[in-house]
Amino acid sequence: MSASNRRWRVAAMPSGQLESSHFDLETADRPEVPDGKVMCRVLWISIDAAQRAWFQGATYRAAIQVGDTMPAFSIGQVIESRCDDFAPGDIVTGHLGWQDYAVVDPHDLKRLVHKRPLSNHLSVLGITGLTAYFGLLDVGQAKPGETVVVSGAAGATGTLVGQIAKLHGCRVVGICGSPEKQKWLTSELGFDAAVNYRDDAFRKALKEACPKGIDVYFDNVGGVTLDTALGAMAYRGRVVCCGVVSQYDTSTPVRGARGVPGVLIIKSITMRGFLYTDYAERFDEGLQALQGWLDDGSLTVTEDILEGLEKAPEGLIGVLNGSNVGKRMIHVADPS
Amino acid sequence: MSASNRRWRVAAMPSGQLESSHFDLETADRPEVPDGKVMCRVLWISIDAAQRAWFQGATYRAAIQVGDTMPAFSIGQVIESRCDDFAPGDIVTGHLGWQDYAVVDPHDLKRLVHKRPLSNHLSVLGITGLTAYFGLLDVGQAKPGETVVVSGAAGATGTLVGQIAKLHGCRVVGICGSPEKQKWLTSELGFDAAVNYRDDAFRKALKEACPKGIDVYFDNVGGVTLDTALGAMAYRGRVVCCGVVSQYDTSTPVRGARGVPGVLIIKSITMRGFLYTDYAERFDEGLQALQGWLDDGSLTVTEDILEGLEKAPEGLIGVLNGSNVGKRMIHVADPS
């Protein structure tokens, strides 16, 4: 094991679209582990569109600054511990960043007990799965027989939202960005229909796919897609505000959904934003349900894995362009 | 009783702000009452900012057209009946319009059994009261100890929302448009604070009046006031979308609230639109509560009454300018 550490350092703040030049891959000596801390080998790095949003300013976390190691949720293995809570060999999750080794406070780590492949804990059994589960069923209050529409349908959260909605007895329509994804959603994931937001006839196609209106719109993208869906909602429909991917890769996001608040009043619509952490007390319930569907084969896991730490910037840029299918992540190393 | 009828006819569609010239007061013979219909003497006419919105296009009702009698919810008295459901002398509510006499279908009328002044049935015991009651307590889920902010605070709905919130044990902050209204809200209606949206320091004043953030924002106005309130919400706050008065008196309404959906996600905020008719099955509950507060003197009734049918256009124009205090209505005639 080398005594050096590679880390992706934020070299410049993006003013428009994110590019590789905004990151530097820096190699330095691994730091010492101070008393009370832990050093982890990074194994898997989660790549999420929201990471681009962290450049836009403080949100539920502080804004990214030049010089920072690019932050990211990850799976790691403890290789040195100077605290009582963790021992070398432990598999953990936490914000370890885009790097080979991270020295962290043990309070920021969670021990991972796993039966399935580690990668699943960044997808269906991780933040993504919990977001889809609680977002659809609790925030969105989806009921059997209702029409559920999800945008970013071929992405990490969207693939799970659509499948869970089908398992729940809903009619499911996916919104995605290519004919290939449309076909894949209906033929492989069991969606009832899929429409392409890049098509000129998108608005019409969405309405035709939802003849009774949209009961639950699970929104991962915001922007024009949200505006269009708002125009197709059913009376007492619910909009689950989960992400705004269309507005992340810019320094001048469009702020404001057309028709809000007027259309909400006319159709008695609820729009509700959430973070998966709102459901911290119910994580076990969510994980148990997801695990059950995995065990009986009713949920297809879609992971989009890039090999090697050096792929992190292009991995994120790709997610912002919609080039991924399912949950994107970086495989950095295997546990010892 | 004269055999003629005066009616305010829509003479032209407003392209900008509403003016008296958009209406003509026309005098014609009273129509015959066809079989199965009823003729009512109009007694009280409700004046609501939403009436201006009806010019902007179809909403929960068809758009207004040139030549229409200006529509309005009203209280009337049956003077001739050619159906079994109503008899001369009955006091009723329904959409009778800006006129002296209306010939209507009995299915569009509701018999009014009243103990209090008739005017109260257009304010606290009518649509306005039900809107405030269900909007605050059910849509907004206001809890004792929470901070409730209401815009259009000195208006028909706002005066009731603020008072009900105080009765419910909330801290109440009103948003209004003049120092006189600010003073009136705190000294006469018991609001804890009032801020003026026309002040340069409005944003700062609102934040200072809500040191823990806004738990429930009851929005009657939309526009910049909504944008500002969204920026001051507490975690898990609720925005009750009731009206968009700031955007009614124009043919080019601003469509879109800044920060939606991003700010909803970051703070787990719910925005929910509604119409009082959503609660049709619970009207009795609402009316009983409102009646109780009236009986024990804990609710102040604020009615802004203009005398005579000829005042209808200026009454509506005034509401759009915020010149009313409390519920504006037109007194046309007394029951026989």
XYZ file of C-alpha atoms in Angstrom, chain A residues 74-202:
129
model
C -18.664 7.004 -0.385
C -18.049 3.549 0.946
C -14.680 2.985 2.607
C -12.724 0.582 4.743
C -10.987 1.606 7.944
C -7.257 1.011 7.640
C -6.077 2.870 10.722
C -8.068 3.874 13.787
C -7.131 6.134 16.669
C -10.519 5.923 18.324
C -12.560 3.223 20.088
C -15.522 3.212 17.705
C -13.910 1.642 14.653
C -11.269 -0.974 14.011
C -9.166 -1.647 10.918
C -11.151 -3.726 8.464
C -14.521 -2.133 9.235
C -16.580 -1.234 6.194
C -18.164 2.227 6.560
C -20.120 4.889 4.724
C -19.617 8.635 4.951
C -18.521 11.701 3.055
C -15.000 10.600 2.131
C -14.602 12.664 -1.046
C -12.968 12.045 -4.401
C -9.706 10.572 -3.131
C -7.905 7.328 -2.262
C -7.683 7.876 1.487
C -9.666 10.051 3.861
C -8.939 10.988 7.465
C -12.281 11.573 9.154
C -14.046 12.039 12.439
C -15.682 8.768 13.552
C -18.947 10.619 14.208
C -19.229 11.218 10.477
C -19.031 7.496 9.688
C -21.612 4.726 9.814
C -20.666 1.057 10.016
C -22.034 -0.911 7.062
C -23.285 -4.440 7.613
C -23.815 -5.876 4.180
C -25.151 -9.039 2.644
C -25.270 -7.874 -0.960
C -22.594 -6.385 -3.222
C -21.110 -3.224 -1.689
C -22.168 -1.133 -4.700
C -25.836 -1.784 -3.838
C -25.365 0.387 -0.769
C -24.803 3.396 -3.009
C -27.847 2.527 -5.118
C -30.953 0.621 -4.114
C -29.935 0.068 -0.481
C -28.481 3.552 -0.049
C -29.540 7.173 -0.291
C -30.979 6.616 -3.765
C -33.274 3.798 -2.702
C -34.455 5.583 0.436
C -35.097 8.745 -1.588
C -37.224 6.852 -4.106
C -39.112 4.865 -1.463
C -40.060 7.673 0.915
C -40.430 10.246 -1.853
C -42.934 8.193 -3.795
C -44.916 6.585 -1.003
C -44.781 9.151 1.792
C -44.164 12.561 0.196
C -46.121 11.670 -2.950
C -48.736 9.488 -1.233
C -48.993 7.343 -4.372
C -52.027 5.041 -4.306
C -52.659 1.869 -6.328
C -54.361 2.714 -9.612
C -52.973 6.239 -9.754
C -50.845 7.647 -12.569
C -47.250 8.295 -11.509
C -44.882 10.262 -13.754
C -41.178 10.414 -12.988
C -38.556 12.588 -14.699
C -34.928 11.565 -14.936
C -36.634 8.205 -15.327
C -33.529 6.351 -16.528
C -31.388 7.849 -13.766
C -30.466 6.574 -10.324
C -33.625 7.620 -8.497
C -35.977 7.479 -11.477
C -35.376 3.800 -12.249
C -36.295 2.941 -8.663
C -39.284 5.289 -8.401
C -40.809 3.767 -11.530
C -40.257 0.191 -10.411
C -41.568 0.797 -6.890
C -44.621 2.540 -8.343
C -45.311 -0.499 -10.527
C -44.944 -2.808 -7.513
C -47.405 -0.508 -5.735
C -50.027 -0.942 -8.475
C -49.654 2.415 -10.215
C -49.629 3.292 -13.901
C -46.065 4.549 -14.540
C -44.849 6.988 -17.174
C -41.165 7.871 -17.416
C -39.708 11.091 -18.813
C -36.216 10.660 -20.285
C -33.947 12.139 -22.937
C -33.463 9.574 -25.714
C -35.388 6.967 -27.750
C -33.009 4.271 -26.437
C -33.899 5.119 -22.850
C -37.612 5.208 -23.729
C -37.391 1.707 -25.129
C -35.319 0.419 -22.203
C -37.746 1.808 -19.597
C -40.750 0.052 -21.112
C -39.105 -3.190 -22.243
C -36.667 -3.798 -19.381
C -38.056 -1.960 -16.356
C -41.782 -2.462 -16.961
C -42.823 1.195 -17.282
C -46.217 1.563 -18.964
C -44.981 4.385 -21.194
C -41.988 6.661 -21.642
C -41.771 10.082 -23.290
C -38.766 12.089 -24.451
C -38.554 15.640 -23.143
C -36.358 16.618 -26.114
C -39.171 15.855 -28.588
C -41.080 18.797 -30.044
C -44.319 17.032 -29.206
C -43.297 16.376 -25.589
